[in-house]
mmCIF file of C-alpha atoms in Angstrom:
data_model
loop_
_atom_site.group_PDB
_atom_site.id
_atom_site.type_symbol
_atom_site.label_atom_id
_atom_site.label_comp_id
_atom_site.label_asym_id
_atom_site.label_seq_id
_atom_site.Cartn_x
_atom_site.Cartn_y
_atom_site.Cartn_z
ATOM 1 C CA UNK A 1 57.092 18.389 20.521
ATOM 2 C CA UNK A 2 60.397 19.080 22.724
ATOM 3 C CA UNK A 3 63.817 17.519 21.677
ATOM 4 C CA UNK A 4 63.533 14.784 24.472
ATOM 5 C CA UNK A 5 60.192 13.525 23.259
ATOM 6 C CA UNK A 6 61.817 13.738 19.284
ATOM 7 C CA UNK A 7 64.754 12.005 20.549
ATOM 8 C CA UNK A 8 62.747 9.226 22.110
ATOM 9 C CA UNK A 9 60.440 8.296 19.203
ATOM 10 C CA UNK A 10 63.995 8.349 16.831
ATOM 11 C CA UNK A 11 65.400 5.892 19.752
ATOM 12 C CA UNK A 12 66.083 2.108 19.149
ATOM 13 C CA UNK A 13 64.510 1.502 21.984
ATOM 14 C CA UNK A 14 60.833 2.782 20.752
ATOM 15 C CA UNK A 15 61.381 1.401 17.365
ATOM 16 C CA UNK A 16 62.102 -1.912 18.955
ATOM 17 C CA UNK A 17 58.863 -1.955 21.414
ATOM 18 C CA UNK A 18 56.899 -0.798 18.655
ATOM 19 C CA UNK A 19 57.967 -3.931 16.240
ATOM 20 C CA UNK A 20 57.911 -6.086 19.243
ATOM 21 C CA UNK A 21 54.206 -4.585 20.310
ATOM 22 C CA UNK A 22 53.279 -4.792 16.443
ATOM 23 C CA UNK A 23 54.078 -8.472 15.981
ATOM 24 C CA UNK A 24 52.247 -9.664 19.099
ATOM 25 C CA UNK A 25 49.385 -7.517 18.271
ATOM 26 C CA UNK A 26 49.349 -8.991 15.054
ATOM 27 C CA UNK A 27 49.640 -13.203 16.226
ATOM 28 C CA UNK A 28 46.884 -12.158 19.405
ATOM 29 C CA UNK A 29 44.553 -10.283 16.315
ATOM 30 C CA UNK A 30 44.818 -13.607 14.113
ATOM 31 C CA UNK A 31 44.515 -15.924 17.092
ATOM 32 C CA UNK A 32 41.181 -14.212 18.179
ATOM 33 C CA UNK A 33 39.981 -13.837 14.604
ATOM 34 C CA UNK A 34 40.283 -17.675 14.741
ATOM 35 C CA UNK A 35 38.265 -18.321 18.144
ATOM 36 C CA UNK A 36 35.910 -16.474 17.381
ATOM 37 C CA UNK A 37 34.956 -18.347 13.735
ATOM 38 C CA UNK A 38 35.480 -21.442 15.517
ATOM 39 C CA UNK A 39 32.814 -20.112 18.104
ATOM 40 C CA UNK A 40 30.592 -18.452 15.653
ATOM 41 C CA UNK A 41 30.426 -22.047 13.924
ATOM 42 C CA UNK A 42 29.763 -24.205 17.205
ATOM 43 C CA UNK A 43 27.434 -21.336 18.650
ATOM 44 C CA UNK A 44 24.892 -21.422 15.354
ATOM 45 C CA UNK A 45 24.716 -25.036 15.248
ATOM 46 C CA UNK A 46 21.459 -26.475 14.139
ATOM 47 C CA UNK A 47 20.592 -27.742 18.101
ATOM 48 C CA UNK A 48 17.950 -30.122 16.895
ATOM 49 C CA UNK A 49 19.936 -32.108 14.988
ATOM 50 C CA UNK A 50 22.085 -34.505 16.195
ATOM 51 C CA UNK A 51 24.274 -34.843 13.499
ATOM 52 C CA UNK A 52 25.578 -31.119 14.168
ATOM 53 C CA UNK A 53 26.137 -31.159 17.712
ATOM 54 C CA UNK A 54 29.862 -30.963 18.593
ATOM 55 C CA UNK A 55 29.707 -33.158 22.224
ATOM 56 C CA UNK A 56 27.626 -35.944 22.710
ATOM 57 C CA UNK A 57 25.560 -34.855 25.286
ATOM 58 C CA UNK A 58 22.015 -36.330 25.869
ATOM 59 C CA UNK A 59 20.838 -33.364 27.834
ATOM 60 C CA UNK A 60 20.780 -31.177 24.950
ATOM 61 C CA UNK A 61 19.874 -33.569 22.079
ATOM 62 C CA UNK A 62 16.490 -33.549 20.616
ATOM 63 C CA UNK A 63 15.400 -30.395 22.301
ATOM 64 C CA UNK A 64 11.908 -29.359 21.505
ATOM 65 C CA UNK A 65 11.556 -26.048 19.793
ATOM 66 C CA UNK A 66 10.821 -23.729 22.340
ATOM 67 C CA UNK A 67 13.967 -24.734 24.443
ATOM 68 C CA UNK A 68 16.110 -24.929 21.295
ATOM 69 C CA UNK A 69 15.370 -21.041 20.500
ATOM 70 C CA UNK A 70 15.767 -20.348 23.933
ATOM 71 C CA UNK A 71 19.331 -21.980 24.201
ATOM 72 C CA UNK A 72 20.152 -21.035 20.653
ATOM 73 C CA UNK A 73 19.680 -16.959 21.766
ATOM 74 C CA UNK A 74 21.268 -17.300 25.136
ATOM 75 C CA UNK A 75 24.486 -18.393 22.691
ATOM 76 C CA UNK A 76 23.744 -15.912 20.714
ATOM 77 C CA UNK A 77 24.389 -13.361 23.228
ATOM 78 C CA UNK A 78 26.969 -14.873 24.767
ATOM 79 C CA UNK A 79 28.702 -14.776 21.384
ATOM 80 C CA UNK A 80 28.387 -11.303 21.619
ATOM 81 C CA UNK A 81 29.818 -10.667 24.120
ATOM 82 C CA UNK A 82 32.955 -12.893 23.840
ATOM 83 C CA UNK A 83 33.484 -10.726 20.609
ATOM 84 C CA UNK A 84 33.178 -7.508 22.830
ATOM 85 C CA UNK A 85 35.551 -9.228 25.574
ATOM 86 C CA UNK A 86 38.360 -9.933 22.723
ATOM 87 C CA UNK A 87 37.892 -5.937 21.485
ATOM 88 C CA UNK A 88 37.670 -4.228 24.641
ATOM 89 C CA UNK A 89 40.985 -6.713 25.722
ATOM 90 C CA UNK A 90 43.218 -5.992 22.570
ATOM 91 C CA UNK A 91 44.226 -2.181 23.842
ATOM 92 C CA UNK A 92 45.140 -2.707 27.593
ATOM 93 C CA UNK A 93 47.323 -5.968 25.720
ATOM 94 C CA UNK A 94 48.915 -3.665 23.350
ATOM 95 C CA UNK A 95 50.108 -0.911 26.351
ATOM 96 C CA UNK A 96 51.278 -4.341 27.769
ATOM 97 C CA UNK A 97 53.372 -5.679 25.386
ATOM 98 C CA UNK A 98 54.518 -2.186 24.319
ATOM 99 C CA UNK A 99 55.597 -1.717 27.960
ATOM 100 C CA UNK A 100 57.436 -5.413 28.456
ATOM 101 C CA UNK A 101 59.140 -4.957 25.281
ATOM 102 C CA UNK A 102 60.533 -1.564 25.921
ATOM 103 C CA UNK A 103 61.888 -2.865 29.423
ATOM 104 C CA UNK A 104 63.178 -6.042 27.240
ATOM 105 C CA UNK A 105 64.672 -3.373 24.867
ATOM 106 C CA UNK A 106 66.469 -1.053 27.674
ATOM 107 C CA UNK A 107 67.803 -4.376 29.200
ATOM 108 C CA UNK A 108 69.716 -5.479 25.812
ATOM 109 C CA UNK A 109 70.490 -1.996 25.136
ATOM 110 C CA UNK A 110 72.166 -1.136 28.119
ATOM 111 C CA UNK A 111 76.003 -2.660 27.106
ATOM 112 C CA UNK A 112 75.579 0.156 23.663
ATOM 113 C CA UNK A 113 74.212 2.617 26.205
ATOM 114 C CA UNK A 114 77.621 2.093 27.812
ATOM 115 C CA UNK A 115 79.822 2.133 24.800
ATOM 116 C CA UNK A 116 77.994 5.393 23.429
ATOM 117 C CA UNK A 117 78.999 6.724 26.897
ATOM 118 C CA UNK A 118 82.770 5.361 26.640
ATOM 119 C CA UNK A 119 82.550 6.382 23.129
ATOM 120 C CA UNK A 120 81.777 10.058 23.165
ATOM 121 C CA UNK A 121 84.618 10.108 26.367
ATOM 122 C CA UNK A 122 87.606 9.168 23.632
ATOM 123 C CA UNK A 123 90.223 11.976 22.667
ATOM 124 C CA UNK A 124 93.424 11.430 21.374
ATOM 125 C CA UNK A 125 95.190 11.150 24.479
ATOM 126 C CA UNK A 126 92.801 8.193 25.972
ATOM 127 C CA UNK A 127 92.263 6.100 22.623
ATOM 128 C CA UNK A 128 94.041 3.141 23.251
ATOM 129 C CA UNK A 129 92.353 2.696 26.803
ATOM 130 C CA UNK A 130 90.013 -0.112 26.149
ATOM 131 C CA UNK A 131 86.117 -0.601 27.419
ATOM 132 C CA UNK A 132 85.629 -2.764 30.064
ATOM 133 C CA UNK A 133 82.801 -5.328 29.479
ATOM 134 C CA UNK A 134 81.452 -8.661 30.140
ATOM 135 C CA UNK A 135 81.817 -11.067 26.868
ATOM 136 C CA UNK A 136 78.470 -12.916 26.639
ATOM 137 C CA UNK A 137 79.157 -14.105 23.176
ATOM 138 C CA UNK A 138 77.039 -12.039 21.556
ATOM 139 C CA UNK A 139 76.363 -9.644 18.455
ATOM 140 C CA UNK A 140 76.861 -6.712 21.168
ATOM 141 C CA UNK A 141 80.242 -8.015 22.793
ATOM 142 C CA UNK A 142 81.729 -8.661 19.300
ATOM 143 C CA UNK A 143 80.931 -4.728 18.859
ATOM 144 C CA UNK A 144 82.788 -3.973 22.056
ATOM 145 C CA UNK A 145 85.438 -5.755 21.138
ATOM 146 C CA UNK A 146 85.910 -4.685 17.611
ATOM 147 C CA UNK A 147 85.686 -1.017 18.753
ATOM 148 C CA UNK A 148 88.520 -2.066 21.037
ATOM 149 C CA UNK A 149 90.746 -3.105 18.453
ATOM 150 C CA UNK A 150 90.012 0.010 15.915
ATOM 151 C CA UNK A 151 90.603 2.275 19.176
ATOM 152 C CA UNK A 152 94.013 0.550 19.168
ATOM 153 C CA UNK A 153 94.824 0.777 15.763
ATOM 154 C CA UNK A 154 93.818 4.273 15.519
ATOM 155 C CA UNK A 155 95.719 5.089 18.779
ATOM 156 C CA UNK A 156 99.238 3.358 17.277
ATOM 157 C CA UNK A 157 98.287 5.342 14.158
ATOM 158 C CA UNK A 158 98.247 8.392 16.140
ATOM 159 C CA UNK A 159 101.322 7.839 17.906
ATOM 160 C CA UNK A 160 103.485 7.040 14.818
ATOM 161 C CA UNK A 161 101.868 9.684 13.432
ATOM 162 C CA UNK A 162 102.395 12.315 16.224
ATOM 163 C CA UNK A 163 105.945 10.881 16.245
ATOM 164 C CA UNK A 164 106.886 11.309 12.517
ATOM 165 C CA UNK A 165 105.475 14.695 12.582
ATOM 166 C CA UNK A 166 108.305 15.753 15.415
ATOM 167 C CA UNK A 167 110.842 13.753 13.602
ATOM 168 C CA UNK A 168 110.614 15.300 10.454
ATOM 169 C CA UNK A 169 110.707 18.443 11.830
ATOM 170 C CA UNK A 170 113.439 18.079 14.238
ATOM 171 C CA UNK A 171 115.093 16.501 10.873
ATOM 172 C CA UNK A 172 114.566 19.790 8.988
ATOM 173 C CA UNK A 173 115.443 21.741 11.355
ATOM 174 C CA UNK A 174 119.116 21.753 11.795
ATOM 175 C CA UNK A 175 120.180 21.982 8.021
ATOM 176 C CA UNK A 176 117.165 25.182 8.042
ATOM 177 C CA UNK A 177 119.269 26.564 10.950
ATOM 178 C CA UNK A 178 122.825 25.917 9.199
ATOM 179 C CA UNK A 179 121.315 27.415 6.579
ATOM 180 C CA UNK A 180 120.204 30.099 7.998
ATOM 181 C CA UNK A 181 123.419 30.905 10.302
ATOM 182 C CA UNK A 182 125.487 30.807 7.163
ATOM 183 C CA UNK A 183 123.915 33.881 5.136
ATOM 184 C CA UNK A 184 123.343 35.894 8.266
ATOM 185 C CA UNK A 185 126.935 35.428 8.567
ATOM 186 C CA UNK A 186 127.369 36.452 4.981
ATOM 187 C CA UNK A 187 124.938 39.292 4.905
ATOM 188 C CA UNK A 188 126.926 40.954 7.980
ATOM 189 C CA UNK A 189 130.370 40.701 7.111
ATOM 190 C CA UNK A 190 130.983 42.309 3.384
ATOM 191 C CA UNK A 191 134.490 41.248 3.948
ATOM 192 C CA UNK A 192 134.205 37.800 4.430
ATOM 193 C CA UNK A 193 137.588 36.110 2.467
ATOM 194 C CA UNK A 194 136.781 33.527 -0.493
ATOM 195 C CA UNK A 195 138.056 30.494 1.494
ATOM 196 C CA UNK A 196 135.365 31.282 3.993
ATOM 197 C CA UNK A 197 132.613 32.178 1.757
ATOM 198 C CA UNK A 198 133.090 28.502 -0.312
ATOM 199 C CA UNK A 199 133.065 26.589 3.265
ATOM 200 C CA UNK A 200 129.699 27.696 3.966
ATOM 201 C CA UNK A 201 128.238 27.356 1.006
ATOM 202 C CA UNK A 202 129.518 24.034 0.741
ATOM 203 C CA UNK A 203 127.854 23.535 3.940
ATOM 204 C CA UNK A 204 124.840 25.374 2.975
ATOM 205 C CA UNK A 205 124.814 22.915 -0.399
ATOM 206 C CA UNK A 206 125.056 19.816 1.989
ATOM 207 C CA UNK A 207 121.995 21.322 3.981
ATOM 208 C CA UNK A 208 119.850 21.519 0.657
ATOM 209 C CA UNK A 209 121.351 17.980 -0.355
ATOM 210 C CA UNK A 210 119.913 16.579 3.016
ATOM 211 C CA UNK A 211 116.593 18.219 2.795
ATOM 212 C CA UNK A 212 115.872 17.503 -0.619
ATOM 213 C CA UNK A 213 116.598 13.203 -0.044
ATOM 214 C CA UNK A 214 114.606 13.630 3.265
ATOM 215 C CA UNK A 215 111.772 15.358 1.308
ATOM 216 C CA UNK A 216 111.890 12.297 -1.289
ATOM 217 C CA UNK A 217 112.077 9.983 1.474
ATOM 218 C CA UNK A 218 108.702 11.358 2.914
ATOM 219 C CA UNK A 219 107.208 11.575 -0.451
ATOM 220 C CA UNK A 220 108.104 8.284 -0.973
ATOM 221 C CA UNK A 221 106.930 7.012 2.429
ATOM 222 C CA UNK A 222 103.594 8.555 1.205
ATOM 223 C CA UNK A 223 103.490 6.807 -2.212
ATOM 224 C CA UNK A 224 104.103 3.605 -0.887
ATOM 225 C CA UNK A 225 100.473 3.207 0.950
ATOM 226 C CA UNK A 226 99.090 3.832 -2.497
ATOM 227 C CA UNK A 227 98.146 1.156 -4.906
ATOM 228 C CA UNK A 228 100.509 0.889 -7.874
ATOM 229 C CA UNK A 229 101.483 -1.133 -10.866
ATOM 230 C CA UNK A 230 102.878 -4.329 -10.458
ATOM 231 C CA UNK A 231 104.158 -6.411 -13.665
ATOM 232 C CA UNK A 232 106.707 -9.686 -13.862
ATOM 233 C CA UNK A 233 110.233 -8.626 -12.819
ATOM 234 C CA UNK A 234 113.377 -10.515 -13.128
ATOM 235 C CA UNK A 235 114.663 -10.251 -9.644
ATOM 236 C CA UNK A 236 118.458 -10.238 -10.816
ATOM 237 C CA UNK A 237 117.519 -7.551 -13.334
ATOM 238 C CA UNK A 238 116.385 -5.562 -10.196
ATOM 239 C CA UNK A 239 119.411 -6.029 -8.010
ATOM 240 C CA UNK A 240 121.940 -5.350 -10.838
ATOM 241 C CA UNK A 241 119.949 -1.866 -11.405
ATOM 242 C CA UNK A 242 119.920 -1.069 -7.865
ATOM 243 C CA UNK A 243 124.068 -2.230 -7.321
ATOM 244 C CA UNK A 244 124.809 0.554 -10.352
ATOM 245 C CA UNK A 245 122.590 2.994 -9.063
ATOM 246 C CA UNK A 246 124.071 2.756 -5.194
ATOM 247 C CA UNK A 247 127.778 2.715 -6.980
ATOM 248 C CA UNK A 248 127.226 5.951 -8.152
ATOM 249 C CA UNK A 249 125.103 7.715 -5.001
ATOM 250 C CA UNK A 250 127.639 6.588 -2.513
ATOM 251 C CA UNK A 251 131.044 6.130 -4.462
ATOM 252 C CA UNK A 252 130.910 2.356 -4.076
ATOM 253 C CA UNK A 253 133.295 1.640 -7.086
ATOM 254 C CA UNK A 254 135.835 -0.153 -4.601
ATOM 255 C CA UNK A 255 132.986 -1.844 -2.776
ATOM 256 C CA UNK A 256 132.957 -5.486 -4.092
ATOM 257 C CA UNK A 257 129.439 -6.523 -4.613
ATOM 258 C CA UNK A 258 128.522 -10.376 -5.374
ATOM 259 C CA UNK A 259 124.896 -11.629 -6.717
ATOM 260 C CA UNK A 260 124.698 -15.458 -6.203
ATOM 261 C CA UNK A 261 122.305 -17.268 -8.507
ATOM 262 C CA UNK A 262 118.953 -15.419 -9.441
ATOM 263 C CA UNK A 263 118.819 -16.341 -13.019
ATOM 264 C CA UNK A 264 115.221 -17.085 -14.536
ATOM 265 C CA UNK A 265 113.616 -15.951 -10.991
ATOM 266 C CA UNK A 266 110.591 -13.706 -11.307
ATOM 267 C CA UNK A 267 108.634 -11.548 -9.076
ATOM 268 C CA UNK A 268 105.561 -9.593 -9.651
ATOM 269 C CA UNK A 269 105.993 -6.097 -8.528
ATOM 270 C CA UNK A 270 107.290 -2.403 -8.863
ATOM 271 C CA UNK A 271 110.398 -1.821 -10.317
ATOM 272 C CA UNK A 272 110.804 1.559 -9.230
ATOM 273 C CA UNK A 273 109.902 0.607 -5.650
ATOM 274 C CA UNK A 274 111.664 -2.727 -5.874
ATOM 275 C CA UNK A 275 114.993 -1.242 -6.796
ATOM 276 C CA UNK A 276 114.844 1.229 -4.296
ATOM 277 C CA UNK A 277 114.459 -1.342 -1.351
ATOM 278 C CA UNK A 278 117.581 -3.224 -2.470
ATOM 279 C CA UNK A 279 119.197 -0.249 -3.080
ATOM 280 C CA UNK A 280 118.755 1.054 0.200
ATOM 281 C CA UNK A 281 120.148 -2.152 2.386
ATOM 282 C CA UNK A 282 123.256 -2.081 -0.698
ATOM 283 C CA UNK A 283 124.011 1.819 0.604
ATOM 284 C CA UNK A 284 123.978 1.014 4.042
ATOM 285 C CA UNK A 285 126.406 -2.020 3.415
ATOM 286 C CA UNK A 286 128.811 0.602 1.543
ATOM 287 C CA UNK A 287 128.270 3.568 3.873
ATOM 288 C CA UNK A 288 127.945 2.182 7.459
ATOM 289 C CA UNK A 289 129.137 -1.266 7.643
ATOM 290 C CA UNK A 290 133.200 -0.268 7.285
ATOM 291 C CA UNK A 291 133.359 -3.729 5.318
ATOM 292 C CA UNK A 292 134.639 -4.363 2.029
ATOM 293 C CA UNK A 293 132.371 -7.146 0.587
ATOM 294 C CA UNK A 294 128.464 -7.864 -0.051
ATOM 295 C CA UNK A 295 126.902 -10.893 -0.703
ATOM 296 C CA UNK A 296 123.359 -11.479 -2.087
ATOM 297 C CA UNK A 297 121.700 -14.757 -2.427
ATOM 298 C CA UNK A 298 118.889 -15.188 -4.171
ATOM 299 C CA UNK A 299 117.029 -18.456 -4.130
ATOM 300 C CA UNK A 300 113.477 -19.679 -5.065
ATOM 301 C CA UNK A 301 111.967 -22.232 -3.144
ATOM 302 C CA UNK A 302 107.712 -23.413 -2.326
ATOM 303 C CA UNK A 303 106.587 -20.282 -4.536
ATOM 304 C CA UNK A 304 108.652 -17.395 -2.230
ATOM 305 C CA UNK A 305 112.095 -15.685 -3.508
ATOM 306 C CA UNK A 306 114.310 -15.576 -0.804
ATOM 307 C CA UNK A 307 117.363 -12.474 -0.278
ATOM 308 C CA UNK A 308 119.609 -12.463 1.929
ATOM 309 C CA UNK A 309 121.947 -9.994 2.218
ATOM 310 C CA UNK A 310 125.692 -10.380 4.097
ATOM 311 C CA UNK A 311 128.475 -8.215 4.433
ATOM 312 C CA UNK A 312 132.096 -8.357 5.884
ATOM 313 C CA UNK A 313 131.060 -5.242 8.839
ATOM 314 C CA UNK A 314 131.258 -4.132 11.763
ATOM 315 C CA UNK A 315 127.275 -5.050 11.801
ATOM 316 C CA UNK A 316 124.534 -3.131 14.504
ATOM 317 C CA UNK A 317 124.920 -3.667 18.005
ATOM 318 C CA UNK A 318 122.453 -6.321 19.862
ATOM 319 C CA UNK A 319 120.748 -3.773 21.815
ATOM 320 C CA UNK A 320 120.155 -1.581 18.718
ATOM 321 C CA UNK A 321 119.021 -3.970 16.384
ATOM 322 C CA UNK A 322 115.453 -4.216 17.140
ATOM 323 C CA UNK A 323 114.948 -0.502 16.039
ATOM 324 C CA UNK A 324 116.590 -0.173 12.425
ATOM 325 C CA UNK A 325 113.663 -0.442 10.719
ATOM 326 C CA UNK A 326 111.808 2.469 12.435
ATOM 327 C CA UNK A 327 111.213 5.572 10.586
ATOM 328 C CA UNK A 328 114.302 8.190 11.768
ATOM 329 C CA UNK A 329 116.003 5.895 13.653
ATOM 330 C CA UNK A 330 119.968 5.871 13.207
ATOM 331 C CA UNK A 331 122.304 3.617 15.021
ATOM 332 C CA UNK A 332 125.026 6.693 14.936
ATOM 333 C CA UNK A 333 122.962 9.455 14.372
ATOM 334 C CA UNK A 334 126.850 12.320 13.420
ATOM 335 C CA UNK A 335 127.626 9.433 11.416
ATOM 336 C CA UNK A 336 124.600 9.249 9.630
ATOM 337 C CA UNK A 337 124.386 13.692 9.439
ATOM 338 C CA UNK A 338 127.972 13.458 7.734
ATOM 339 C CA UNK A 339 127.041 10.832 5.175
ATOM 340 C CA UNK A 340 123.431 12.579 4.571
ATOM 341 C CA UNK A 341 121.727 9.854 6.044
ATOM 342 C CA UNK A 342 118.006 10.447 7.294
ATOM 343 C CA UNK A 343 117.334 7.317 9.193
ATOM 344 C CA UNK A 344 114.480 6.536 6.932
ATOM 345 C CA UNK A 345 116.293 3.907 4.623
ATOM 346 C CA UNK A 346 115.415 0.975 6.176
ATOM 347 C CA UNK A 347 112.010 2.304 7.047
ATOM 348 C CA UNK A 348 111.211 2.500 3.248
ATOM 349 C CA UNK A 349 112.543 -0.866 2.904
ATOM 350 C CA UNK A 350 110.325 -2.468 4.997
ATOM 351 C CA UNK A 351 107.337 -0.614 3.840
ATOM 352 C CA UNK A 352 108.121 -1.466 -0.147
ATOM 353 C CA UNK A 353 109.171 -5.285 0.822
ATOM 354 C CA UNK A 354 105.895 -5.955 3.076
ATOM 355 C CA UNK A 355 103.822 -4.107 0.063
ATOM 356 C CA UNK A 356 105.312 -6.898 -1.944
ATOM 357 C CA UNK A 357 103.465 -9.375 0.350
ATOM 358 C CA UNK A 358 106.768 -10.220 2.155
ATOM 359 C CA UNK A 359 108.772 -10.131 5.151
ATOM 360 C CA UNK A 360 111.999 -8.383 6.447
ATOM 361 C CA UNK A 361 114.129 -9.283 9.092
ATOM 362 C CA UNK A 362 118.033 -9.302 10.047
ATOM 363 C CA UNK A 363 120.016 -11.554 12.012
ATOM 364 C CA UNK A 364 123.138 -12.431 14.321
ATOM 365 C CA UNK A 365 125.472 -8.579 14.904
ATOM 366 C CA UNK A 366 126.148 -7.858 11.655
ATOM 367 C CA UNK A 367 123.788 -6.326 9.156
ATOM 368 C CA UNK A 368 122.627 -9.352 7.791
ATOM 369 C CA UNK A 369 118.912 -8.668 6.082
ATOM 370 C CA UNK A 370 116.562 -11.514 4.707
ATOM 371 C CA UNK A 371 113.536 -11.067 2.908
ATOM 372 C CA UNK A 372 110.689 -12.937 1.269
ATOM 373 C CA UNK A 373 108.264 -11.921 -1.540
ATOM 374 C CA UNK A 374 105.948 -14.679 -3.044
ATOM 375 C CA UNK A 375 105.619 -14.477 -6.863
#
């Protein structure tokens, strides 16, 4: 047996003829069975009684003997062959049915026929091109449409994948390449004053400093689409952790931070993760906003917590706004290299807040960031 003729008996299609063959060969096989009792029983009638005869005919009733076995063997073989009839007419009905319901088959078939074709012509560079097809409200079209939305997911995933690929490595490469610059220049001059020496290292230092938050901020990035512990959190405990911790990262002692209400409000979440959202927007209020001021109000209201952070800025430009909370994006990016920043803050953020079941969002030209988390 060739491949083609394996390959057709493994098709849907055969399987589906063959179950659609089987199940009319099956109703034809019990509605002959039941003819032919039913004949059996009128064709073996007593003929000379009345009583037994099925139509009221006067012709046939009260037959003398000789024309009674005469009529009763003529139904005899008539009987016969109506049984041989119903046989000999069950094969040709089988290649029949087998045939209609393999064209019935190939007809419904045709629209996977066509995806399997689209299908196997996907790559990465074609995957969010969707398949053409007419919706007839079926189970098929629901299929169709269902690929079309995974071959859209995958092909975002692809993208943002593709994209944080290039820039994490166009991130690490310019502190590799300071890095790098700054012992060749060591290694070739022996005579290199002290003064010198300490500047690049210092730079060198800053290089390592740079890479070693970006490779947290990845790492973290990563640990964030993994489930993890959640337990009841006092959400002022959280901020208060998170103001002392970005105090001391980003020399915020002069930075005047206020927490507005927030007493007795609980969230269930990750305090690790938690903290290091609001610790992220607190930075960029210290480091980037030139302001002098933050305000945080917390309020509970219908179930959700509410935050909304304000400060007294310079706050992001209109036409930059609607990109601060994608992964490597910086509104000044030799700002952001001076101060160490990797333009994946606010990235984080939004991945640990919308873990939390909640939203993100900022509003008017200054960095004003709300946020909602249901407890």
């Amino acid at each position: 047996m060739n491949s083609d003729m394996k390959k057709f008996f493994k098709s849907l299609k055969f399987k589906m003829s063959l179950l659609y063959s089987g199940i009319l060969l099956v109703f034809c096989a019990g509605f002959l069975l039941v003819m032919n009792v039913f004949l059996v029983n009128y064709m073996r009638q007593d003929i000379g009684a009345p009583r037994m005869v099925v139509f009221d005919n006067p012709a046939i009733i009260n037959l003398n003997e000789e024309k009674a076995e005469l009529l009763k063997s003529s139904r005899e073989n008539d009987l016969e062959n109506i049984r041989l009839i119903s046989i000999y007419s069950i094969l040709p009905f089988v290649v029949l049915s087998f045939v209609g319901g393999y064209l019935i088959a190939d007809n419904s078939l045709k629209p996977l026929e066509r995806l399997n074709d689209e299908m196997k012509k996907k790559s990465a560079k074609n995957l969010g091109e969707k398949i053409n097809f007419v919706d007839n409200g079926d189970e098929i079209s629901e299929l169709i449409k269902s690929f079309n939305d995974m071959s859209e997911q995958l092909s975002r995933s692809f993208e943002a994948q593709k994209e944080f690929v290039e820039n994490a490595s166009h991130e690490l490469k310019t502190p590799l390449a300071i890095i790098q610059a700054n012992v060749d220049s060591i290694l070739a001059d022996s005579k290199i004053d002290k003064k010198e020496l300490m500047s690049m290292l210092e730079d060198s230092r800053s290089s390592i400093l740079f890479m070693n938050k970006l490779t947290e901020d990845l790492l973290l990035l990563s640990l964030v689409d993994v489930d993890f512990e959640r337990e009841n959190l006092n959400i002022r405990r959280v901020l208060e952790e998170a103001v002392t911790d970005a105090r001391k990262l980003v020399d915020g002692e002069k930075f005047e931070i206020v927490l507005n209400d927030g007493e007795g409000i609980d969230v269930k979440g990750n305090m690790v993760l938690l903290k290091r959202a609001f610790q992220n927007l607190i930075e960029n209020s210290i480091k980037y906003s030139k302001g002098k001021k933050l305000i945080v109000d917390i309020e509970k209201k219908d179930g959700d917590i509410k935050l909304v952070f304000k400060d007294d800025g310079v706050g992001v430009p209109k036409d930059k706004q609607e990109r601060i909370f994608d992964r490597f994006y910086r509104v000044d990016k030799s700002r952001s290299r001076k101060t160490g920043g990797s333009g994946l803050g606010l990235a984080i953020t939004k991945e640990i807040i919308e873990k939390h079941n909640g939203t993100i969002d900022r509003k008017s030209t200054r960095l004003n960031s709300s946020h909602r988390i249901r407890s």
